[in-house]
XYZ file of C-alpha atoms in Angstrom:
712
model
C -21.792 12.995 9.385
C -25.474 12.508 9.470
C -25.083 9.926 12.255
C -25.617 12.635 15.177
C -28.062 14.536 13.451
C -31.391 14.596 16.297
C -34.294 16.334 14.407
C -36.618 18.061 16.792
C -39.715 19.863 15.489
C -38.500 18.986 11.829
C -40.382 17.547 8.823
C -37.866 14.350 7.707
C -36.026 15.010 4.574
C -38.039 13.822 1.698
C -35.649 13.722 -1.318
C -35.968 16.026 -4.721
C -38.245 18.216 -3.119
C -37.076 21.844 -4.693
C -36.860 24.283 -1.567
C -36.628 28.253 -1.907
C -32.539 29.137 -0.869
C -34.083 32.816 -0.627
C -36.287 31.853 2.288
C -34.105 29.958 4.168
C -31.386 32.698 3.790
C -34.084 35.776 5.014
C -34.462 33.272 8.105
C -31.243 32.636 9.460
C -30.248 36.185 8.857
C -32.539 37.677 10.665
C -31.131 38.673 14.164
C -27.386 38.281 12.539
C -26.515 41.649 11.866
C -27.448 44.053 9.032
C -27.172 42.389 5.017
C -23.479 42.105 3.823
C -22.312 42.009 7.069
C -20.846 38.224 8.885
C -23.509 36.031 11.199
C -21.285 36.641 14.597
C -20.923 32.551 14.239
C -19.055 32.799 11.141
C -16.646 35.764 12.495
C -14.004 33.581 13.470
C -13.399 31.156 10.530
C -13.198 33.941 8.790
C -10.546 35.362 10.890
C -8.753 32.045 10.546
C -9.051 32.035 6.977
C -7.772 35.763 5.896
C -5.294 35.217 8.016
C -4.024 32.172 5.078
C -5.777 34.334 2.703
C -5.234 38.249 2.562
C -7.606 38.382 -0.743
C -10.059 36.239 0.392
C -14.081 36.659 -0.243
C -15.938 35.784 2.158
C -19.294 36.918 1.065
C -20.006 32.979 -0.729
C -18.302 32.325 3.474
C -21.480 33.565 4.833
C -23.870 32.920 2.150
C -23.344 28.666 2.385
C -23.736 29.598 6.380
C -26.680 31.254 6.192
C -27.682 28.437 3.945
C -26.359 25.614 6.331
C -27.876 26.711 9.475
C -30.985 27.290 7.877
C -30.722 23.892 6.542
C -29.821 22.049 9.403
C -32.185 24.589 11.863
C -33.926 21.843 14.026
C -31.796 19.410 13.792
C -29.759 19.120 17.007
C -26.618 16.405 17.842
C -26.795 13.495 20.070
C -25.158 15.605 22.493
C -27.735 18.224 22.298
C -26.320 20.990 20.906
C -27.226 22.496 17.095
C -26.284 20.792 14.822
C -24.354 23.326 13.223
C -22.285 24.016 15.325
C -20.604 20.834 13.834
C -20.350 22.145 10.580
C -19.004 25.100 11.763
C -16.192 23.466 13.646
C -15.323 20.927 10.070
C -14.814 24.158 8.326
C -12.804 25.949 11.525
C -9.984 21.726 11.645
C -9.482 22.618 7.759
C -9.452 27.111 7.795
C -6.780 26.179 10.154
C -4.271 24.116 7.674
C -4.927 26.658 5.541
C -7.164 25.823 3.311
C -8.965 28.286 0.128
C -12.189 29.174 0.126
C -13.973 26.688 -1.968
C -12.645 24.389 0.253
C -14.114 26.275 3.707
C -17.596 26.672 1.931
C -18.002 23.033 0.319
C -17.462 22.251 4.435
C -19.700 23.932 5.908
C -22.590 22.705 3.287
C -20.822 19.335 3.600
C -24.281 17.049 5.169
C -27.370 19.692 3.869
C -27.652 17.814 0.955
C -27.187 14.255 3.750
C -29.016 15.766 6.629
C -31.938 18.012 4.742
C -34.006 18.766 1.964
C -31.287 20.222 -0.150
C -30.374 19.327 -3.414
C -26.924 19.179 -5.325
C -28.533 21.084 -8.731
C -29.140 23.943 -5.802
C -26.053 23.666 -4.350
C -24.461 23.502 -7.696
C -27.034 26.441 -8.839
C -26.121 28.536 -5.799
C -21.825 28.775 -5.095
C -21.582 26.292 -8.473
C -20.063 22.906 -9.618
C -15.910 22.760 -7.529
C -18.429 23.214 -4.808
C -21.220 20.025 -5.699
C -19.148 18.178 -6.637
C -17.077 18.632 -3.642
C -20.090 17.812 -1.309
C -21.210 15.391 -3.300
C -18.490 13.257 -3.144
C -18.518 13.368 0.956
C -22.391 12.758 1.102
C -22.843 8.967 2.658
C -24.787 6.508 0.090
C -27.474 5.642 1.710
C -28.258 1.845 4.162
C -31.407 2.123 2.472
C -30.432 1.707 -0.425
C -27.267 0.072 -0.549
C -27.417 -2.506 2.712
C -24.394 -3.721 4.840
C -22.611 -2.219 1.803
C -23.395 1.654 2.025
C -19.881 2.060 4.100
C -17.707 0.592 2.019
C -19.709 1.762 -1.540
C -19.184 4.889 0.716
C -16.102 5.401 1.144
C -15.280 3.146 -3.099
C -17.385 6.903 -3.866
C -15.542 9.612 -1.995
C -12.044 7.555 -3.400
C -12.559 8.004 -6.636
C -13.569 11.814 -6.441
C -10.773 12.135 -4.119
C -8.930 11.268 -7.066
C -10.227 14.437 -8.886
C -10.208 17.019 -5.954
C -7.702 15.700 -3.265
C -10.165 18.167 -1.813
C -12.667 15.960 -0.968
C -11.025 13.377 1.509
C -10.029 16.432 3.300
C -13.337 17.459 3.852
C -13.226 13.719 5.698
C -10.478 14.030 8.081
C -11.735 16.634 9.363
C -15.619 15.377 9.108
C -14.364 12.789 11.064
C -11.544 14.880 13.478
C -14.346 16.503 15.341
C -17.374 13.677 15.152
C -14.198 11.952 17.320
C -14.412 14.982 19.741
C -17.626 14.514 20.147
C -17.186 11.074 20.347
C -17.682 10.301 23.916
C -21.870 10.651 24.338
C -22.007 7.724 21.611
C -22.088 3.739 22.874
C -19.057 2.286 24.371
C -19.453 -0.669 21.112
C -20.546 2.324 18.450
C -17.253 3.739 20.385
C -15.576 1.196 18.942
C -16.295 0.394 15.537
C -16.163 4.150 14.140
C -12.407 4.364 15.724
C -11.204 1.246 13.787
C -13.028 2.449 10.744
C -10.829 5.796 11.489
C -8.069 3.792 12.497
C -7.701 1.278 9.331
C -9.377 3.588 6.741
C -9.212 7.435 7.681
C -5.157 8.091 9.790
C -3.555 6.013 6.695
C -5.332 8.181 4.102
C -4.304 11.149 6.589
C -0.996 9.936 6.547
C -0.296 9.178 2.586
C -2.406 12.763 1.811
C 0.685 14.374 4.086
C -2.348 16.310 6.592
C -0.152 14.874 10.088
C -2.078 17.668 12.147
C -5.031 15.679 11.899
C -3.428 11.966 12.041
C -2.086 12.453 14.792
C -4.522 14.115 16.770
C -6.642 11.142 15.078
C -4.176 8.398 16.340
C -4.431 9.957 20.193
C -7.854 9.832 19.872
C -7.462 5.987 18.140
C -6.344 5.154 21.281
C -7.724 6.060 24.090
C -10.752 4.544 22.773
C -9.284 1.012 21.916
C -6.195 1.707 24.119
C -7.959 2.162 27.177
C -5.080 1.203 29.842
C -1.912 1.513 27.233
C -3.393 5.674 26.732
C -3.624 5.989 30.828
C -1.019 4.902 30.984
C 1.291 6.947 28.629
C -0.622 9.939 30.171
C 0.859 9.249 32.700
C 4.665 9.477 31.918
C 3.671 12.614 30.618
C 2.384 14.474 33.286
C 5.214 12.883 35.370
C 7.686 14.603 33.513
C 5.472 17.605 33.462
C 6.892 18.848 36.052
C 10.336 18.695 35.607
C 13.195 20.173 34.173
C 12.701 19.364 30.215
C 16.564 19.291 28.637
C 14.179 20.144 25.677
C 14.525 23.484 26.096
C 18.614 23.109 27.609
C 19.493 22.063 24.131
C 16.893 24.483 22.134
C 18.824 26.611 23.933
C 22.489 26.081 23.008
C 21.031 25.469 18.756
C 19.708 28.708 19.241
C 22.852 30.148 20.561
C 24.632 28.777 17.502
C 22.998 29.648 14.683
C 23.635 33.195 16.140
C 26.542 33.344 15.897
C 27.117 30.957 12.257
C 24.401 33.657 10.961
C 22.073 31.706 9.958
C 17.935 33.307 10.510
C 16.170 29.780 12.371
C 13.325 29.673 14.774
C 14.385 27.327 17.060
C 11.129 25.292 18.348
C 10.672 22.747 21.125
C 8.143 19.877 19.296
C 5.937 17.949 21.912
C 5.070 14.263 20.612
C 1.134 13.679 20.740
C 0.817 10.108 22.416
C 0.395 7.483 20.236
C 4.315 8.365 19.551
C 5.311 8.709 22.737
C 4.217 5.725 23.460
C 5.648 4.258 19.788
C 8.829 5.091 21.317
C 9.067 3.504 24.599
C 8.035 0.158 22.969
C 11.158 0.700 20.523
C 13.317 2.075 23.806
C 11.996 0.827 26.835
C 12.765 3.659 30.014
C 12.520 7.009 28.725
C 14.490 10.234 29.525
C 12.737 13.699 29.269
C 14.381 14.273 25.380
C 12.221 10.536 24.134
C 8.939 12.727 25.033
C 9.555 15.210 22.526
C 12.058 17.182 19.219
C 13.424 19.819 18.417
C 12.190 21.641 15.203
C 14.355 24.557 13.602
C 12.980 26.596 10.577
C 14.867 28.441 8.480
C 13.670 30.638 4.681
C 15.545 28.759 1.822
C 16.041 25.226 1.051
C 20.114 26.039 1.757
C 19.575 26.927 4.760
C 18.102 23.050 6.136
C 22.119 22.687 4.980
C 23.244 24.896 6.413
C 22.015 24.482 10.048
C 22.559 20.784 9.535
C 26.958 20.909 8.933
C 26.658 23.564 12.191
C 24.587 21.597 14.215
C 26.920 18.449 13.011
C 30.212 20.642 13.765
C 29.404 22.316 17.307
C 27.219 19.299 19.150
C 27.981 16.124 19.114
C 25.805 13.914 16.040
C 23.737 10.595 16.449
C 25.309 9.769 12.246
C 22.755 6.379 12.556
C 19.428 9.879 13.296
C 20.424 11.041 10.505
C 17.553 11.328 6.592
C 17.410 13.268 3.689
C 14.361 14.022 3.196
C 14.732 17.227 0.953
C 16.921 15.051 -1.377
C 14.343 12.436 -1.589
C 10.651 13.547 -0.050
C 8.526 11.145 0.850
C 5.783 10.407 -1.473
C 3.193 11.879 0.764
C 4.737 15.575 0.008
C 7.289 15.008 3.236
C 10.460 17.505 3.625
C 12.734 17.708 5.920
C 16.540 16.438 7.892
C 16.363 14.571 10.865
C 19.397 14.227 12.760
C 19.706 13.940 16.472
C 22.399 15.267 19.249
C 23.770 14.964 21.838
C 22.440 16.998 24.651
C 24.440 18.267 28.147
C 23.050 15.423 29.494
C 24.309 13.207 26.810
C 20.924 11.852 25.947
C 20.133 11.551 21.858
C 17.970 15.511 21.056
C 15.919 14.380 18.166
C 16.242 17.421 15.747
C 14.038 18.420 12.792
C 15.241 21.286 10.268
C 13.156 22.286 7.668
C 11.254 25.823 6.206
C 8.109 27.337 6.291
C 7.024 26.302 3.343
C 7.947 22.705 4.726
C 6.159 22.737 7.931
C 3.434 24.436 6.177
C 2.789 21.498 4.345
C 4.414 18.985 6.148
C 1.852 19.849 8.657
C -1.931 20.206 6.437
C 0.000 18.515 3.014
C -2.736 18.461 0.012
C -4.701 21.181 2.443
C -1.626 23.409 1.929
C -1.596 22.904 -1.832
C -4.822 25.173 -2.342
C -6.532 24.275 -5.423
C -5.804 21.501 -8.343
C -7.491 23.548 -11.273
C -6.444 27.051 -10.270
C -2.724 24.882 -11.530
C -0.795 27.157 -13.927
C -0.988 25.715 -17.604
C -1.874 21.894 -16.463
C -1.628 20.243 -18.818
C -4.324 17.635 -20.212
C -3.861 13.297 -19.957
C -4.300 11.526 -23.231
C -7.652 10.762 -22.651
C -8.893 13.819 -22.272
C -9.009 14.489 -17.847
C -6.826 17.258 -16.183
C -3.950 15.946 -15.183
C -4.350 17.071 -11.072
C -0.085 17.412 -9.832
C -1.479 16.816 -6.167
C -3.103 12.862 -6.945
C -0.704 11.290 -5.841
C 0.984 7.673 -6.226
C -0.679 5.657 -4.341
C -3.830 6.823 -5.069
C -3.960 6.045 -8.782
C -2.584 2.536 -7.734
C -5.712 2.183 -5.799
C -8.059 3.535 -7.941
C -6.761 1.243 -11.218
C -7.652 -2.091 -8.751
C -11.114 -0.880 -6.855
C -12.317 -0.581 -11.357
C -12.051 -4.309 -10.119
C -13.482 -4.636 -7.666
C -17.515 -4.923 -7.768
C -17.919 -6.718 -4.600
C -18.093 -4.234 -1.401
C -16.788 -6.908 0.850
C -13.234 -7.532 -1.096
C -13.289 -4.106 -2.326
C -13.810 -3.033 1.792
C -11.231 -5.556 2.889
C -8.531 -4.683 -0.534
C -9.004 -1.425 0.860
C -7.455 -1.595 4.734
C -5.026 -4.247 3.088
C -3.464 -1.427 0.394
C -3.233 1.210 3.822
C -1.948 -0.987 5.860
C 1.201 -0.901 3.678
C 2.897 2.757 5.469
C 5.781 3.016 2.683
C 6.113 4.099 -0.217
C 9.218 3.047 -2.673
C 10.772 3.572 -5.854
C 11.611 1.572 -8.605
C 13.034 2.194 -11.653
C 12.160 0.962 -14.869
C 14.823 -0.808 -17.510
C 13.080 2.343 -20.751
C 13.198 4.934 -17.958
C 9.860 5.408 -16.599
C 8.702 5.179 -12.560
C 6.815 2.510 -10.796
C 5.610 3.332 -7.369
C 5.008 1.196 -4.792
C 4.614 -0.008 -1.338
C 7.267 -1.161 1.166
C 7.772 -5.417 1.173
C 5.942 -5.446 -3.342
C 7.256 -8.056 -5.615
C 8.971 -7.363 -8.708
C 4.954 -9.488 -9.470
C 3.592 -6.183 -7.857
C 6.094 -3.745 -10.203
C 4.377 -6.421 -13.239
C 1.100 -5.859 -12.569
C 1.663 -1.940 -11.632
C 3.874 -1.756 -15.099
C 1.953 -4.184 -17.725
C -1.941 -4.565 -15.765
C -3.492 -7.852 -17.133
C -0.339 -7.811 -20.107
C 1.898 -9.092 -16.430
C 0.496 -12.643 -17.017
C 3.001 -14.002 -19.896
C 5.936 -12.038 -16.682
C 8.560 -14.811 -17.009
C 11.450 -13.351 -15.562
C 12.896 -10.647 -13.799
C 16.486 -8.561 -14.037
C 17.569 -6.167 -10.381
C 19.781 -3.784 -10.982
C 21.340 -5.854 -13.607
C 20.935 -8.977 -12.025
C 18.567 -12.188 -12.832
C 15.818 -12.245 -9.823
C 13.697 -14.607 -8.915
C 9.814 -13.034 -9.346
C 9.244 -12.835 -6.204
C 12.185 -10.815 -4.870
C 10.898 -7.617 -3.072
C 11.988 -4.446 -4.460
C 13.794 -2.087 -2.112
C 14.138 1.826 -3.005
C 15.583 3.471 -5.918
C 16.111 -0.218 -7.393
C 16.212 -0.786 -11.323
C 13.719 -3.540 -12.933
C 13.766 -5.219 -15.801
C 10.907 -6.983 -16.679
C 10.915 -10.261 -18.693
C 8.529 -10.721 -20.619
C 7.445 -14.407 -22.363
C 6.156 -13.493 -26.449
C 3.657 -16.371 -25.857
C -0.253 -14.859 -24.313
C -1.106 -18.912 -22.933
C 1.180 -17.905 -20.980
C 0.256 -17.042 -17.335
C 0.731 -16.602 -13.337
C 0.524 -19.731 -11.063
C -1.131 -20.188 -7.552
C 2.445 -19.701 -5.624
C 2.656 -16.151 -7.472
C -0.500 -14.646 -5.313
C 2.273 -15.271 -2.404
C 4.287 -12.780 -3.717
C 1.613 -10.358 -4.759
C 1.556 -7.416 -1.637
C -0.768 -5.427 -3.742
C -4.986 -5.152 -4.463
C -4.066 -4.780 -8.058
C -2.394 -7.971 -8.129
C -3.500 -9.780 -6.056
C -7.183 -9.106 -8.184
C -5.625 -10.192 -11.010
C -3.881 -13.327 -10.811
C -7.256 -14.765 -8.841
C -9.381 -13.685 -12.534
C -7.128 -15.633 -14.475
C -7.228 -18.421 -12.547
C -10.582 -18.364 -11.852
C -10.536 -18.136 -16.136
C -7.670 -21.183 -15.944
C -8.616 -24.041 -13.389
C -5.630 -26.290 -12.991
C -6.756 -30.304 -13.287
C -7.452 -31.267 -10.070
C -3.891 -33.702 -9.534
C -4.230 -37.182 -9.004
C -4.201 -38.768 -5.035
C -0.478 -39.250 -3.480
C 1.536 -40.164 -0.552
C 4.000 -38.345 1.009
C 4.106 -35.362 -0.434
C 7.106 -34.721 -3.314
C 10.979 -33.436 -1.948
C 9.888 -29.075 -2.975
C 11.249 -28.127 -6.647
C 14.079 -25.919 -5.547
C 13.092 -22.155 -4.727
C 12.513 -20.275 -7.591
C 9.981 -17.251 -9.167
C 6.567 -18.668 -10.237
C 6.872 -21.030 -13.382
C 5.419 -19.490 -16.184
C 5.233 -21.925 -19.946
C 7.670 -18.819 -22.305
C 6.485 -21.907 -24.837
C 3.788 -23.992 -24.886
C 4.973 -27.816 -25.367
C 2.388 -30.990 -25.592
C 2.148 -33.978 -23.482
C 4.359 -36.565 -22.580
C 2.380 -39.410 -24.747
C 2.868 -42.738 -22.428
C 2.654 -44.767 -19.489
C 6.739 -45.315 -20.863
C 6.592 -47.426 -18.382
C 5.854 -50.347 -16.978
C 4.280 -52.229 -13.526
C 6.476 -55.534 -13.111
C 5.157 -57.974 -10.426
C 6.882 -60.928 -7.766
C 10.074 -63.266 -9.906
C 8.094 -64.790 -12.688
C 4.765 -63.535 -11.502
C 4.813 -61.712 -15.267
C 3.384 -58.231 -15.838
C 0.516 -56.465 -14.576
C -1.903 -55.138 -16.596
C -4.212 -51.911 -17.061
C -2.201 -50.380 -14.128
C -2.310 -46.347 -14.297
C 1.621 -45.532 -14.201
C 3.010 -42.029 -13.646
C 6.397 -40.849 -13.975
C 6.957 -38.195 -11.074
C 7.767 -34.549 -11.370
C 9.582 -34.385 -8.302
C 12.589 -36.365 -9.925
C 10.785 -36.711 -13.916
C 12.576 -40.165 -14.714
C 13.467 -41.473 -18.291
C 15.160 -44.295 -20.336
C 17.681 -45.342 -18.905
C 17.153 -44.502 -16.120
C 17.627 -46.749 -13.067
C 13.462 -46.586 -11.563
C 11.697 -47.833 -8.943
C 8.148 -46.852 -8.391
C 5.568 -46.536 -5.404
C 1.728 -47.384 -4.747
C -1.177 -44.281 -4.376
C -4.036 -44.732 -3.915
C -6.736 -45.067 -7.017
C -4.413 -48.054 -8.359
C -1.743 -45.484 -10.025
C 1.668 -46.673 -9.276
C 4.167 -43.323 -9.415
C 7.903 -44.065 -10.023
C 10.958 -42.378 -9.548
C 14.911 -42.183 -10.324
C 15.622 -44.528 -7.953
C 18.405 -41.744 -6.306
C 15.525 -39.422 -5.458
C 15.120 -38.637 -1.542
C 10.780 -39.151 -2.249
C 11.906 -42.683 -2.536
C 13.669 -42.972 0.667
C 11.548 -41.229 2.812
C 8.626 -43.789 1.138
C 10.662 -46.039 3.186
C 11.301 -44.872 5.532
C 7.995 -44.608 6.252
C 7.176 -48.602 5.960
C 6.256 -48.401 2.187
C 6.633 -51.593 -0.184
C 8.263 -50.242 -3.448
C 7.453 -51.584 -6.629
C 9.252 -53.449 -9.497
C 9.172 -51.105 -12.627
C 10.622 -51.280 -15.532
C 10.770 -49.383 -19.331
C 8.625 -50.083 -22.239
C 11.436 -51.787 -25.013
C 11.106 -49.119 -27.742
C 8.557 -51.181 -29.803
C 5.813 -51.844 -26.441
C 6.650 -47.734 -25.619
C 5.805 -46.486 -29.149
C 7.851 -42.826 -29.133
C 6.499 -40.231 -26.933
C 7.924 -37.300 -25.063
C 9.630 -37.442 -22.339
C 9.653 -34.556 -19.962
C 12.653 -33.511 -17.392
C 13.907 -31.301 -14.810
C 17.341 -29.940 -15.324
C 19.981 -27.032 -12.770
C 21.833 -25.995 -13.848
C 24.152 -23.729 -11.575
C 26.613 -20.781 -13.018
C 28.135 -17.685 -11.844
C 26.053 -14.872 -12.339
C 26.496 -12.541 -15.279
C 24.716 -10.178 -17.898
C 22.573 -12.515 -20.677
C 23.340 -15.863 -18.712
C 19.458 -16.187 -19.065
C 19.136 -15.525 -22.708
C 22.200 -17.881 -23.665
C 20.947 -20.924 -21.554
C 17.718 -20.714 -23.374
C 19.510 -20.168 -26.684
C 20.977 -23.678 -25.803
C 18.174 -25.636 -24.446
C 16.779 -24.105 -28.157
C 19.105 -25.189 -30.284
C 19.274 -28.682 -29.365
C 15.670 -28.801 -30.534
C 13.829 -29.395 -27.000
C 11.037 -27.151 -25.510
C 11.036 -25.088 -22.636
C 8.031 -26.317 -20.154
C 8.448 -24.331 -17.449
C 11.684 -21.846 -15.449
C 12.940 -20.577 -12.137
C 15.565 -18.767 -11.706
C 17.027 -18.062 -8.060
C 18.246 -14.361 -6.094
C 22.506 -14.399 -6.839
C 24.284 -15.432 -3.894
C 27.694 -14.910 -3.479
C 27.716 -14.327 -7.837
C 26.226 -17.881 -8.106
C 22.774 -18.326 -9.646
C 21.272 -22.115 -9.841
C 19.033 -21.716 -12.461
C 16.164 -24.872 -13.175
C 14.499 -25.737 -16.258
C 11.997 -28.634 -16.867
C 11.661 -29.375 -20.853
C 10.263 -31.398 -23.091
C 12.603 -34.533 -25.808
C 11.325 -36.142 -27.686
C 14.532 -38.971 -27.779
C 15.327 -38.945 -24.110
C 18.666 -40.287 -25.395
C 19.466 -37.048 -26.385
C 19.812 -36.053 -22.673
C 23.068 -36.497 -22.184
C 24.333 -34.444 -25.252
C 21.589 -31.969 -24.240
C 23.331 -31.177 -21.066
C 27.046 -30.944 -22.009
C 25.206 -27.970 -24.573
C 24.369 -26.598 -21.154
C 27.578 -26.718 -19.655
C 29.094 -25.180 -22.388
C 27.760 -22.419 -21.596
C 30.378 -19.286 -20.512
C 29.808 -19.233 -17.125
C 28.511 -22.856 -15.906
C 29.772 -25.131 -14.164
C 27.666 -27.687 -13.280
C 24.710 -28.865 -15.046
C 22.989 -31.388 -12.687
C 19.298 -33.187 -13.023
C 16.350 -32.713 -10.354
C 15.604 -35.446 -8.304
C 18.983 -34.550 -5.380
C 18.591 -33.142 -1.744
C 19.289 -28.975 -2.473
C 23.159 -28.039 -1.440
C 22.924 -25.330 0.659
C 22.972 -21.686 -0.850
C 24.722 -21.864 -3.893
């Protein structure tokens, strides 16, 4: 956009100055023919546009060109060309994709407010509010106002505008494509910087908006700049095959004959792979054949014809079943629909085939651009908050708009945006209430909780995936059914481990915000690390409980020395000893003694490392004066519905408070539950364990502090 403009004899841009649009119009029309006739420079754009939209009003395009040419007059690009060639090229790119008239009008004017004295108000007065909104959406923020934050804040502004009208991003993508085509005049370091932003942000956006025609060319241009050696190698590979017989052409001829005989009206084309696609296939398969350099594209009229073509191909050719994918019954998140298969050609090599209707092909190439004006959707309902429901707004964009509001810091926003866009697939998860959640591939139950409940997800304590209890860190797959278990305790919240399971920026930002507002107390210094807890979901307290009162153990000296006084004692969390367990202790930094159960694996590790044990004993009832004791239990059970609820109910019936609970993913129909509990009377522990064993499906309950066996 404004990065390549150079003023030659033109006055500097002065914000807020009013100029006479009619005077500029007369100047631009001089020498261009009679009034009302399209200027020669835009005539080609108009012809391409009319091919897609025969009834389009071309007068508004003429007026937009007049304003753009006049306001940019005297400005040149780095290449020395008149600057007006840039908005014309951007508009032609969009016209070839089938963009409607309003988009083309805005694309002609997209740099006027940024690089000339034309104001947004003047654009709105002359061309209407839609054009004004689109031009404003792609106008950069000034570095003089935002400094280093100008680029991330410009993208934030652009994305927010895209949330209301996806045509904003269509114009930006076309603008970047033309700038990338002409990037050779820039310094190498600037080429690399622009190429990296294109790779990290704009190419993923083009993919998500389904604009494959722009995405593939942008990928090749970025490939050439950032990886010139690999680009040259790939180009040479393609050129080496150019002079050889093409096996795909022979296969295409056979496919045409088969479909003619089946009386299926179809167009069969050989579609060449772009360089980045060839490069990826070469990495995946090694040595390439001629069939690997392209794919067959079969275009038909109706959806049913797609499956008819598929049946004929699988009947008359040898299919590679592992290559079959049905994106018609289950479209991709970016609107893409097609059948994918592969059949053996005459040389025995696999020939990939794409089968789609002509309409599907237009959407596959142009994505949201092919959907036209979102405001023109018939009978578009209004959202509850009064905003228009945009049928072209995809789920990933709605998620992005949600979390960016909670990210005022430009650097955090920029990093989170790149992380979000780095996810190249999306999965759909079905909620227990019948709704759906769209998430990036690789998302966990934690991500789903924040996507469904926002900050309310802080109180999530568990999940069922496809009807079975699962850890909150479980990665969700496309089509999974998810039931999130929520705690009624408003004091519960996420643990730091949740951050490790969160893949989406929305979840990470919400967790970080909660943890910052609820800092954990600094742990006391200790010796060698304790045994790691059993793997499971991040833990949150479903029930508030008072901290243990103590200490309930005392340190003794060597035989005959009596008790040591004023020694701080702490019960180890790895094995949670309670009376009358046999215990031993180890001195750690700060004079504290940590008390472990004798069978705890940490005791062996301490002794092996040369640490000397300290004799400890439990206080007598008279000395202790009462207290609360924490204990960790593991319940081994067969997986079944309602098991978590039944175990929790059995624990509550014994008058025991639950501090935290974790459930590991089921393995071979078995599942392990880990509970940290608070008891007023440790003597009740055996009865509590018996009560848990009586729960149907539970076959063992044991204390924590033993080495875990391999999967259940």
